[in-house]
Coordinates of C-alpha atoms and ligand atoms in Angstrom, one line a residue:
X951 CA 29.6 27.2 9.4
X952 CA 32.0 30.2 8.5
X953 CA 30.6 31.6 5.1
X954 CA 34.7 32.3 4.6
X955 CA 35.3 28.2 4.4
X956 CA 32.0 27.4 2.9
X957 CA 31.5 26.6 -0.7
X958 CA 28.3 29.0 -1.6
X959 CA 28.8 30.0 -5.2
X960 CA 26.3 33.6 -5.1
X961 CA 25.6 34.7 -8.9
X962 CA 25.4 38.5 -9.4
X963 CA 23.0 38.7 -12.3
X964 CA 20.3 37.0 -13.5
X965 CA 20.7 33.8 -15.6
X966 CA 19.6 34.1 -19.0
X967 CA 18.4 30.7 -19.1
X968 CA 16.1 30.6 -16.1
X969 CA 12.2 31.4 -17.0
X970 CA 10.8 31.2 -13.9
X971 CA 11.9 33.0 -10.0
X972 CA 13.0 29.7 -8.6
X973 CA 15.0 28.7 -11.0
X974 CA 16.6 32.5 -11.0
X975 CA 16.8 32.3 -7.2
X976 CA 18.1 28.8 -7.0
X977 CA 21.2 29.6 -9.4
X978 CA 21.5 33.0 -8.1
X979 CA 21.9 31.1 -4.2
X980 CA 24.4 29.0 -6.1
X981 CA 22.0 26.3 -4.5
X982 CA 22.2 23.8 -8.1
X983 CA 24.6 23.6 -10.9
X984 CA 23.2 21.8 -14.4
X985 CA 26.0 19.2 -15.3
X986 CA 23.5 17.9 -18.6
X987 CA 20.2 18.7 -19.9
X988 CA 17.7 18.5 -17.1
X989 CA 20.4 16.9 -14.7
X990 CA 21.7 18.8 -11.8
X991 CA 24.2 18.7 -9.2
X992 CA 22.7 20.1 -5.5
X993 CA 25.7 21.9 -4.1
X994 CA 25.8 22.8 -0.4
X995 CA 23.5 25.3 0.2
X996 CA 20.6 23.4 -2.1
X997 CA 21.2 20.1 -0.3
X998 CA 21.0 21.4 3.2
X999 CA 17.4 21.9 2.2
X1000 CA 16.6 18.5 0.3
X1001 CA 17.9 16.9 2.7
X1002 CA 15.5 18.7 5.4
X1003 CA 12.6 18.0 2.8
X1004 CA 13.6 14.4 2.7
X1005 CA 13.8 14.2 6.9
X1006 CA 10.3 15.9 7.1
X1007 CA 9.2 13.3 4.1
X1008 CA 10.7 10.9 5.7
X1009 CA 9.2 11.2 9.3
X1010 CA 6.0 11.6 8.3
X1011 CA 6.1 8.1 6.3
X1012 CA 7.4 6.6 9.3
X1013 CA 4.3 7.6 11.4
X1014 CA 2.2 6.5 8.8
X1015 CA 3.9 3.2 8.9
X1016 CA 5.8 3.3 6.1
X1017 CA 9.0 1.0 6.3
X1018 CA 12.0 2.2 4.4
X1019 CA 14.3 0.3 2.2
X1020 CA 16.7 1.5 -0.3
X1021 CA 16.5 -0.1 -4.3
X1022 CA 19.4 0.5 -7.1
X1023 CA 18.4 3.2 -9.8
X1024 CA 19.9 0.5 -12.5
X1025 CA 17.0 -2.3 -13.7
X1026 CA 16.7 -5.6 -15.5
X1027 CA 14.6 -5.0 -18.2
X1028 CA 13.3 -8.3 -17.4
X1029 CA 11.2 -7.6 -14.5
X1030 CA 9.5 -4.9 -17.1
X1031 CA 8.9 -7.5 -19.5
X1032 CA 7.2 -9.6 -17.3
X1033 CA 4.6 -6.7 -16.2
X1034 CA 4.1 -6.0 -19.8
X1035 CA 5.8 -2.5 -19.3
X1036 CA 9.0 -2.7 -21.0
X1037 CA 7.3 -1.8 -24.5
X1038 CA 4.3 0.0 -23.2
X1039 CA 6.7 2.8 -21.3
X1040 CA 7.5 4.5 -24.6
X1041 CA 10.6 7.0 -25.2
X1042 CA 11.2 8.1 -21.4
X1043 CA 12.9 5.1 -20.3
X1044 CA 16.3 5.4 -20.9
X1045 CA 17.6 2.0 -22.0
X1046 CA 20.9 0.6 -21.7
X1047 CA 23.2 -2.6 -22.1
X1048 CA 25.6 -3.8 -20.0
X1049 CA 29.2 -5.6 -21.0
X1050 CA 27.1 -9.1 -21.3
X1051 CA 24.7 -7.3 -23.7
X1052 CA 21.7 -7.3 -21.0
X1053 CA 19.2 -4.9 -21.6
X1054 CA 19.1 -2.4 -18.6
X1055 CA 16.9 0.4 -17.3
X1056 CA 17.5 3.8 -15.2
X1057 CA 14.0 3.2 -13.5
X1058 CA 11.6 6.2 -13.8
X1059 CA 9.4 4.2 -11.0
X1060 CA 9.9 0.9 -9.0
X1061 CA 6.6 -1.3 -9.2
X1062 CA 7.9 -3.6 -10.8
X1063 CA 11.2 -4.1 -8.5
X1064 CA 9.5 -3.8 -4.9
X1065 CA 6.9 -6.8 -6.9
X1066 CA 10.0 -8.7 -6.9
X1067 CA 11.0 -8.1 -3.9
X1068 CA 7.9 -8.8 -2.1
X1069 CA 7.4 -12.2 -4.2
X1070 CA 10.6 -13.7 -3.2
X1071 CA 9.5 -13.0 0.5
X1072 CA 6.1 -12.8 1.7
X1073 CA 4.0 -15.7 1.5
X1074 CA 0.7 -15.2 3.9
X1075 CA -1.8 -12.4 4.7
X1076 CA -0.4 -12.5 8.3
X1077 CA 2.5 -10.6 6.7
X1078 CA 0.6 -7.8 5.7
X1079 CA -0.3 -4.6 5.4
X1080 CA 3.2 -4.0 4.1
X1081 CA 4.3 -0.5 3.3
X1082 CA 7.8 -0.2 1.9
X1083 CA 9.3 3.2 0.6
X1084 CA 12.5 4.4 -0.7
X1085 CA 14.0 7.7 -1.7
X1086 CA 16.0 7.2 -4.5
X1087 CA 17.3 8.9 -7.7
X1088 CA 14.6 8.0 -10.7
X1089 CA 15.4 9.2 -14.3
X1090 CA 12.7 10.2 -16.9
X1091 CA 13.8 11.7 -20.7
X1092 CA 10.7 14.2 -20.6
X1093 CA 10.6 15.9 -24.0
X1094 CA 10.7 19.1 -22.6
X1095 CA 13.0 19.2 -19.0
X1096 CA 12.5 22.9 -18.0
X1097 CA 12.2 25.3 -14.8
X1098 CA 15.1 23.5 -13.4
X1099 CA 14.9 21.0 -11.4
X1100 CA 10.9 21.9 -10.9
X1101 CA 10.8 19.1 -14.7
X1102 CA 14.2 17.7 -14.6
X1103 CA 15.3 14.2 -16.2
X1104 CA 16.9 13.1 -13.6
X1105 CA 15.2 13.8 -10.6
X1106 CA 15.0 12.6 -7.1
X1107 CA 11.5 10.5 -5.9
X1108 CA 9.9 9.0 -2.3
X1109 CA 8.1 6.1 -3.6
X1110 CA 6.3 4.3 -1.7
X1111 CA 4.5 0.4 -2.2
X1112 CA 1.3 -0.6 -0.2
X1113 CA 0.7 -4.4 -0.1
X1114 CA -3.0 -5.5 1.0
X1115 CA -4.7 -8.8 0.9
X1116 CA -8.2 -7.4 -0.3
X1117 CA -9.0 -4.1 -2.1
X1118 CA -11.1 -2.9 1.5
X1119 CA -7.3 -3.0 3.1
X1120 CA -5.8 -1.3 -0.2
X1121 CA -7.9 1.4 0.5
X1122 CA -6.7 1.8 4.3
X1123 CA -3.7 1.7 3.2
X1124 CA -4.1 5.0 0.5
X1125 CA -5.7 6.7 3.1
X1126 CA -2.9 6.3 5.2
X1127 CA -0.8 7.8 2.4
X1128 CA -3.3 10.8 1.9
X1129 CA -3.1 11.9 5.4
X1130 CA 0.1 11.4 5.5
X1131 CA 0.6 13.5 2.4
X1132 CA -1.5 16.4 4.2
X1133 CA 0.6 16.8 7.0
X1134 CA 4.1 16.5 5.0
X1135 CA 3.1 19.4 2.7
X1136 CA 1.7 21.1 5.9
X1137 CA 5.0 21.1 7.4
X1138 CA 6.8 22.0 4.3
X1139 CA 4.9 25.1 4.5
X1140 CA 2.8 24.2 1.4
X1141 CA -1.1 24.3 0.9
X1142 CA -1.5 21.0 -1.6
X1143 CA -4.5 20.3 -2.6
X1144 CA -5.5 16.4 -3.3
X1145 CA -7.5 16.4 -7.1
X1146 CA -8.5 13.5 -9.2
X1147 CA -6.1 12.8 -11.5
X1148 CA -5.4 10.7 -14.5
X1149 CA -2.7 7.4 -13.7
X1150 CA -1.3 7.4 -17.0
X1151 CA 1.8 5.0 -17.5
X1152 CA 0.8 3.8 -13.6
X1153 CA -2.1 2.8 -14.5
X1154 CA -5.0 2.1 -11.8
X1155 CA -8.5 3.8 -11.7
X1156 CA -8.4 5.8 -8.5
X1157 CA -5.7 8.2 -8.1
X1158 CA -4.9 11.8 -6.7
X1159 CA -2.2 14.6 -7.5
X1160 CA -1.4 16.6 -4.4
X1161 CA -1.1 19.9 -6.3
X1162 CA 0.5 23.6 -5.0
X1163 CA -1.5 26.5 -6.4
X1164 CA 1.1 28.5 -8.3
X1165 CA 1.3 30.9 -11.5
X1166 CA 4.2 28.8 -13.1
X1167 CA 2.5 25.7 -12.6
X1168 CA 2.3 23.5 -15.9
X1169 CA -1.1 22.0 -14.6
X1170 CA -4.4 23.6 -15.5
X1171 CA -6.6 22.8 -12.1
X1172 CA -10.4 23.4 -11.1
X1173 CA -11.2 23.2 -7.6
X1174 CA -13.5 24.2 -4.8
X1175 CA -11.7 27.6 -3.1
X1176 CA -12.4 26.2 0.4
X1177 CA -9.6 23.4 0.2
X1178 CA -7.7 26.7 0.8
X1179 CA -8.8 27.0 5.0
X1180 CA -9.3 22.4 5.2
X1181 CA -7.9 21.7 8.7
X1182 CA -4.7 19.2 8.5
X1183 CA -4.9 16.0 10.1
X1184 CA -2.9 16.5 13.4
X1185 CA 0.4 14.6 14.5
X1186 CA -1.7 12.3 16.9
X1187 CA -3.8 11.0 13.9
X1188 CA -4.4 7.4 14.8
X1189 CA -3.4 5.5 11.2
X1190 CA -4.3 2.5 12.5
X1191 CA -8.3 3.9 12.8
X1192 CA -9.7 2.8 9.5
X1193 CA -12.9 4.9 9.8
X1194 CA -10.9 8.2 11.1
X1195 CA -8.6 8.2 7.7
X1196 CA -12.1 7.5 5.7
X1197 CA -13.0 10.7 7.3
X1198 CA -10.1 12.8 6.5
X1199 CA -10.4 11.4 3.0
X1200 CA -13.8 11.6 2.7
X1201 CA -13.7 15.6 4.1
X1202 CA -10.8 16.5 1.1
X1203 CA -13.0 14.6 -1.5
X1204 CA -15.9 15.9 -0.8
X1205 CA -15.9 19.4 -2.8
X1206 CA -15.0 19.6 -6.5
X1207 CA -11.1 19.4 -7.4
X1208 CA -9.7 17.9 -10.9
X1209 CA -6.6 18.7 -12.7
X1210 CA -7.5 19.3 -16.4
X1211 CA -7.0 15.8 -17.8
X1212 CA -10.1 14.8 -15.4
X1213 CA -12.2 18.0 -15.6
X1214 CA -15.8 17.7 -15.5
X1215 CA -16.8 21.3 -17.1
X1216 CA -20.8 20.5 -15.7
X1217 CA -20.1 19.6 -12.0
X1218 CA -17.7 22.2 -11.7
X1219 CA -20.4 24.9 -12.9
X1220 CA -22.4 23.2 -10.3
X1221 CA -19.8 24.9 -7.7
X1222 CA -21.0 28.6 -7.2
X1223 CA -19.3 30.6 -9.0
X1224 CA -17.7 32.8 -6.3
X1225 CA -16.7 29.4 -5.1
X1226 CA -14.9 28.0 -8.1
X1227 CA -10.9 28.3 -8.3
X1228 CA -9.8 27.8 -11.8
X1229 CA -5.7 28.3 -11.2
X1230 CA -2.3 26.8 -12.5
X1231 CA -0.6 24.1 -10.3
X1232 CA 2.4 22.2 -9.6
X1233 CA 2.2 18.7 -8.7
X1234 CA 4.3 17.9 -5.5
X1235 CA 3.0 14.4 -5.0
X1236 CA 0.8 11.7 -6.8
X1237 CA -0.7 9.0 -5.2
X1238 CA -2.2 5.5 -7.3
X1239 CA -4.5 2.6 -6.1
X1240 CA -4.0 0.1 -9.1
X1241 CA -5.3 -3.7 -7.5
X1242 CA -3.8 -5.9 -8.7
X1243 CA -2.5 -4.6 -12.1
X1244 CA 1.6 -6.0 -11.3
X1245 CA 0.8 -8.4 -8.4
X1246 CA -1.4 -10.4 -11.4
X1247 CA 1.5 -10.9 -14.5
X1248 CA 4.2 -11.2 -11.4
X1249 CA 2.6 -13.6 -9.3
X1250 CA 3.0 -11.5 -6.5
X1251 CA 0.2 -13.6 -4.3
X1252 CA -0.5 -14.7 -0.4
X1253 CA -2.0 -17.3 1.4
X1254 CA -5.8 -16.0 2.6
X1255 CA -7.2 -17.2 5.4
X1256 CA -9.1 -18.9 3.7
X1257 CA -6.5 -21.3 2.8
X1258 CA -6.0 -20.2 -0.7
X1259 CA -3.8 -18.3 -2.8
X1260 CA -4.7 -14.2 -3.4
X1261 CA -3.2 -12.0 -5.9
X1262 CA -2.4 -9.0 -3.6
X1263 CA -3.7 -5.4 -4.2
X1264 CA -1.3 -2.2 -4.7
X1265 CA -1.3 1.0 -4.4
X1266 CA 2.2 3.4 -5.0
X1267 CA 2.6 6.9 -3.6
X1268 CA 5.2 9.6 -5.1
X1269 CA 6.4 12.7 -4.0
X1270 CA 9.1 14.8 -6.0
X1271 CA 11.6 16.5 -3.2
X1272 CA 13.8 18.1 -5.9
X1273 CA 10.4 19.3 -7.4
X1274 CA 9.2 20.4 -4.0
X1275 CA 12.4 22.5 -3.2
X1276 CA 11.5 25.2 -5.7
X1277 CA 8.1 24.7 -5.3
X1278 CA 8.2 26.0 -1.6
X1279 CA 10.6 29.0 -3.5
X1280 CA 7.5 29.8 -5.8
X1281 CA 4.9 30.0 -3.2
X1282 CA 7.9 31.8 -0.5
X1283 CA 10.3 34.6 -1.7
X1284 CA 9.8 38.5 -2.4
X1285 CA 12.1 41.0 -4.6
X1286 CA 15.2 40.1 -2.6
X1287 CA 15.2 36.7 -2.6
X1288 CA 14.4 33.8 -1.2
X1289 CA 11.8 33.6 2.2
X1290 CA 12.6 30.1 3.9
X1291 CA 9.8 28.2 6.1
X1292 CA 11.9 27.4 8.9
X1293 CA 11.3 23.9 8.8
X1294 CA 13.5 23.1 5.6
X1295 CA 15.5 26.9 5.8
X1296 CA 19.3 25.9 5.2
X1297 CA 20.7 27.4 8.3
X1298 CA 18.3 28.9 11.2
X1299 CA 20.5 32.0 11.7
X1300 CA 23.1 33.9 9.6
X1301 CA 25.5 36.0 11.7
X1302 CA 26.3 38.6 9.9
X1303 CA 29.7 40.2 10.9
X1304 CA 29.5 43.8 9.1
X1305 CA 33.5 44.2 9.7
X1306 CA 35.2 41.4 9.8
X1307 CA 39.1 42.0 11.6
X1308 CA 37.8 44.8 14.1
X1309 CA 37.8 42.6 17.6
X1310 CA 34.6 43.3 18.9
X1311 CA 32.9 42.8 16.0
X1312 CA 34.9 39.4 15.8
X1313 CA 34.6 38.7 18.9
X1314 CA 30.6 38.9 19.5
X1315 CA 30.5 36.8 16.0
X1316 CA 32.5 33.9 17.2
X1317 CA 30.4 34.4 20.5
X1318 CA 27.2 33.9 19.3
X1319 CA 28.6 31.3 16.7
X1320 CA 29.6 29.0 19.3
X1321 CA 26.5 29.8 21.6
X1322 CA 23.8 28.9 19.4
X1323 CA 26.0 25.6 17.6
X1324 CA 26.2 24.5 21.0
X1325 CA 22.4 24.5 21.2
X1326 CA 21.9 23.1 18.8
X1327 CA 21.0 25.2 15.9
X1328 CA 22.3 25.7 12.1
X1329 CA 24.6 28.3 12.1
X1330 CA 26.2 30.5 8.9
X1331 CA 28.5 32.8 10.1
X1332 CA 29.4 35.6 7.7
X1333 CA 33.1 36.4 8.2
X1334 CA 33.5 37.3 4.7
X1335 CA 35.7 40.7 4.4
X1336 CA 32.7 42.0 1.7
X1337 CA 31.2 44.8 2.0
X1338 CA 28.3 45.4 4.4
X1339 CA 26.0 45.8 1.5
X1340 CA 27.0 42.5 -0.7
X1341 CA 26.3 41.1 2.8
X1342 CA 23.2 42.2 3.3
X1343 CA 22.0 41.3 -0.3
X1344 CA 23.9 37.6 0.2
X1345 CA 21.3 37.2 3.3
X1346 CA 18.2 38.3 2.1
X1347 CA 18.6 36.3 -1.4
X1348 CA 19.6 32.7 0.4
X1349 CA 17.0 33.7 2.3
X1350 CA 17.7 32.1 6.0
X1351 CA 14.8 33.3 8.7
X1352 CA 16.8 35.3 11.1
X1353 CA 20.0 37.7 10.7
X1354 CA 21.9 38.5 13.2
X1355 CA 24.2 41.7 12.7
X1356 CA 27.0 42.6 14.4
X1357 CA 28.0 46.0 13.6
X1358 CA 30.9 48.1 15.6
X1359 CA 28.9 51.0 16.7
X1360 CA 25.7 48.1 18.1
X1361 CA 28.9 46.4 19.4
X1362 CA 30.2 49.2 21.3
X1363 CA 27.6 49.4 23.6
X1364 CA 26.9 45.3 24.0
X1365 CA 24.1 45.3 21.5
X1366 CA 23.5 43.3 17.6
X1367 CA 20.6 43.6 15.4
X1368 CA 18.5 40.9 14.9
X1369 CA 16.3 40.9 11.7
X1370 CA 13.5 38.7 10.6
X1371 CA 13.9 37.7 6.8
X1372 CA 10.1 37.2 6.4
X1373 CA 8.9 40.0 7.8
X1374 CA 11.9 42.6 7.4
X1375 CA 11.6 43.8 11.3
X1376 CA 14.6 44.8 12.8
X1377 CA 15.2 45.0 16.7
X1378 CA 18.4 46.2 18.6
X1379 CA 19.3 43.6 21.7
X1380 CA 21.8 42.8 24.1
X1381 CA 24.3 40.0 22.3
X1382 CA 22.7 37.8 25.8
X1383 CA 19.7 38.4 24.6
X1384 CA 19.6 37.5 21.1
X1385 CA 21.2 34.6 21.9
X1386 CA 18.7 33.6 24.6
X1387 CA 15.8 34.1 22.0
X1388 CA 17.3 30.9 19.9
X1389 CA 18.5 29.1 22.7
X1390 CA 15.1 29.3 25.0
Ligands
LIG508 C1 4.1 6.8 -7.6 C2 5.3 6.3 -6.9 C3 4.8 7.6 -9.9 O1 5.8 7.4 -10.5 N1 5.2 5.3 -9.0 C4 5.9 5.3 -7.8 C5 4.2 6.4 -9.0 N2 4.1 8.7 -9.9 S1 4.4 10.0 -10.7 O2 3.3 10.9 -10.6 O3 4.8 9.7 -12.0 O4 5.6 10.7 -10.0 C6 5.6 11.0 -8.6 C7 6.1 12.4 -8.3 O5 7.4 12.5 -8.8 C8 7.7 13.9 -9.1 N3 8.2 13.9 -10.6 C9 9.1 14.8 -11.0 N4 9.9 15.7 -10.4 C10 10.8 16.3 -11.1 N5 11.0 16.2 -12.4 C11 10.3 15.3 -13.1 N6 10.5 15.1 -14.4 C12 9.3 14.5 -12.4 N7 8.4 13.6 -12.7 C13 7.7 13.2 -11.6 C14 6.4 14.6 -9.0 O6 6.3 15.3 -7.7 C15 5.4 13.5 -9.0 O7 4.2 13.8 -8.3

């Protein structure tokens, strides 16, 4: 991608209205745009990395088995009235009519609608475990959007639906999620830490927030400081093993963690007290066992084996990518700007071209352009004619892991810098030689 045709819309000073460094950094990389309050347009640079959020999301559902489906952001409110949650879910549903005077719904969650869906359809327990997800647009009219997109209203959500025939399965089926939860936030980078946690409008007794320890987190968490070095389940985790999930789950419940609507001041002063973590969080990911609170007023029910009719147990399962985007900036950036984890980075190299119309500068450029697109990898090419500086600055703040730069007197003798983001080393190689490094 030449930075020259590219729409990548860099700000040179600080928004006033951004309170926290991803939000600065995210305008600043001209990575969102807010159209309304607390609703954002992603532009190029900022979708490149939800959608690599959503692919790593994605998989990791997948291998949990997870099936996905896609549902409509527009609701009949008369699914809600039949769960009883129509009036129950207060000021944050936005409500709407249609031309026939129906009332409607921008769903801020979909139990309701996969209910339906699963009603219409499955009729015996041979059908299940059934795990349908979806990531979709939700929309929420929070009091107080702020940070962003970290609290926006409209905001994007993988939610996903476990249908079991007795509470025993249910419980497979969150443990699935909670592995599977691990590993995503694993490979996003992230430390998340699984706490108990209050279901609120979800409702359910048994839940768990997957929370990021961070400064500008708006939860108030309490937890055991060893969750910090937990192993992650690894990618040959066997979900079908009921008692090696119960494990993992069991292992990440087994020390003290509680966001503040669930603190228990007297077993956390049981921890030791070098032991105890008492920190700010952000909540990537929330995860609900609920029975059969919806499957009961829906008559969402299955044939048993035993020949007779079973209201099915649920559990739902949320993660917020456009929450986790600048979560993964507030735990990964420095003075200069954003510090990508190369599995969700927007490009994997930016070739920096330091002066754009002298030939061999343009020519090692579209060299190693071509070269590494060919194999494969995301390329920006800076072609820009802006100074070497501006370029410089433009690198470090969208913060893409490796910089290759091309300057005439390196050029002159076969050579280009290469510089990782992270770390800020810098080593002199033959242009065959950097590109071999990303190719290998
Ligand atoms: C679980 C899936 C639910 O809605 N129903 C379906 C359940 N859970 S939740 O905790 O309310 O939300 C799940 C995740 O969505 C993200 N999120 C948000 N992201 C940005 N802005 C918001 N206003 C917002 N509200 C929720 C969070 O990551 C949350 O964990």
């Amino acid at each position: 991608m030449r930075l020259s045709r590219y729409f990548m819309p860099i700000l040179k000073e600080n928004p006033k209205e951004a309170e926290i460094v991803s939000h600065r950094l995210m305008l600043r990389a001209g990575m969102i745009r807010q159209q309304s309050q607390g609703i954002y347009s992603w532009l190029p640079l900022g979708k490149r990395v939800l959608d690599k959020v959503n692919a790593i999301i994605r998989e990791e559902q997948n291998r949990a088995g997870a099936i996905e489906l896609s549902m409509p952001t527009l609701q009949s409110a008369e699914l809600w009235q039949e769960s009883g949650r129509y009036d129950a879910y207060g000021k944050e549903m936005l409500r709407i009519k249609d031309r026939q005077d129906r009332p409607m719904l921008y769903g801020p969650t979909n139990e309701e609608m996969v209910t339906d869906i699963f009603r219409s359809s499955v009729k015996s327990y041979k059908d299940l475990p059934i795990n349908l997800y979806h990531i979709q647009l939700k929309f929420r009219d929070e009091i107080r959007p702020r940070f962003g997109t970290m609290r926006s209203r409209e905001f994007m959500m993988k939610d996903a639906y476990s249908f079991d025939l007795t509470s025993e399965g249910a419980e497979h089926s969150y443990n699935k999620m909670f592995a599977a939860y691990l590993r995503t936030f694993d490979r996003l980078g992230l430390r998340a830490i699984p706490m108990r946690a209050d279901t609120g409008p979800i409702g359910g007794k048994l839940s768990h927030e997957f929370i990021i320890l961070a400064d500008t987190g708006e939860s108030e968490v309490f937890c055991h400081k060893d969750f910090v070095g937990f192993d992650i389940p690894g990618e040959h985790t066997d979900f079908d093993s009921v008692e090696g999930l119960k494990a993992i789950f069991d292992k990440w419940t087994s020390l003290y963690a509680a966001t503040s609507e669930m603190h228990d001041e007297a077993a956390f002063n049981a921890v030791p007290e070098g032991d105890r973590l008492s920190a700010r969080g952000i909540e990537v990911g929330h995860i609900f066992y609920f029975g059969t609170k919806y499957s009961e007023p829906m008559g969402a029910k299955v044939q048993g084996p035993d020949g007779k009719e079973h209201f099915v147990h649920m559990g739902s399962y949320g993660i917020g990518p456009t929450r986790l985007v600048p979560a993964i900036i507030e735990a990964s950036h420095d003075d200069n700007g954003i510090i990508w984890p190369a599995s969700v980075a927007p490009f994997d190299i930016v070739v920096i071209n330091m002066k754009a119309g002298d030939q061999a500068c343009d020519d090692t450029c579209e060299l190693i352009h071509a070269a590494l697109t060919k194999a494969g990898k995301d390329v920006l090419y800076d072609d820009t004619d802006d100074r070497a500086g501006t370029k410089f600055a433009t690198a470090d703040l969208i913060g893409v892991p490796v910089q290759i730069i091309a300057g005439p007197r390196a050029v002159a003798n076969g050579e280009v810098e290469v510089k990782d983001r992270k770390t800020g080393a810098r080593e002199t190689m033959t242009i065959e030689a950097a590109i071999n490094r990303f190719v290998a």
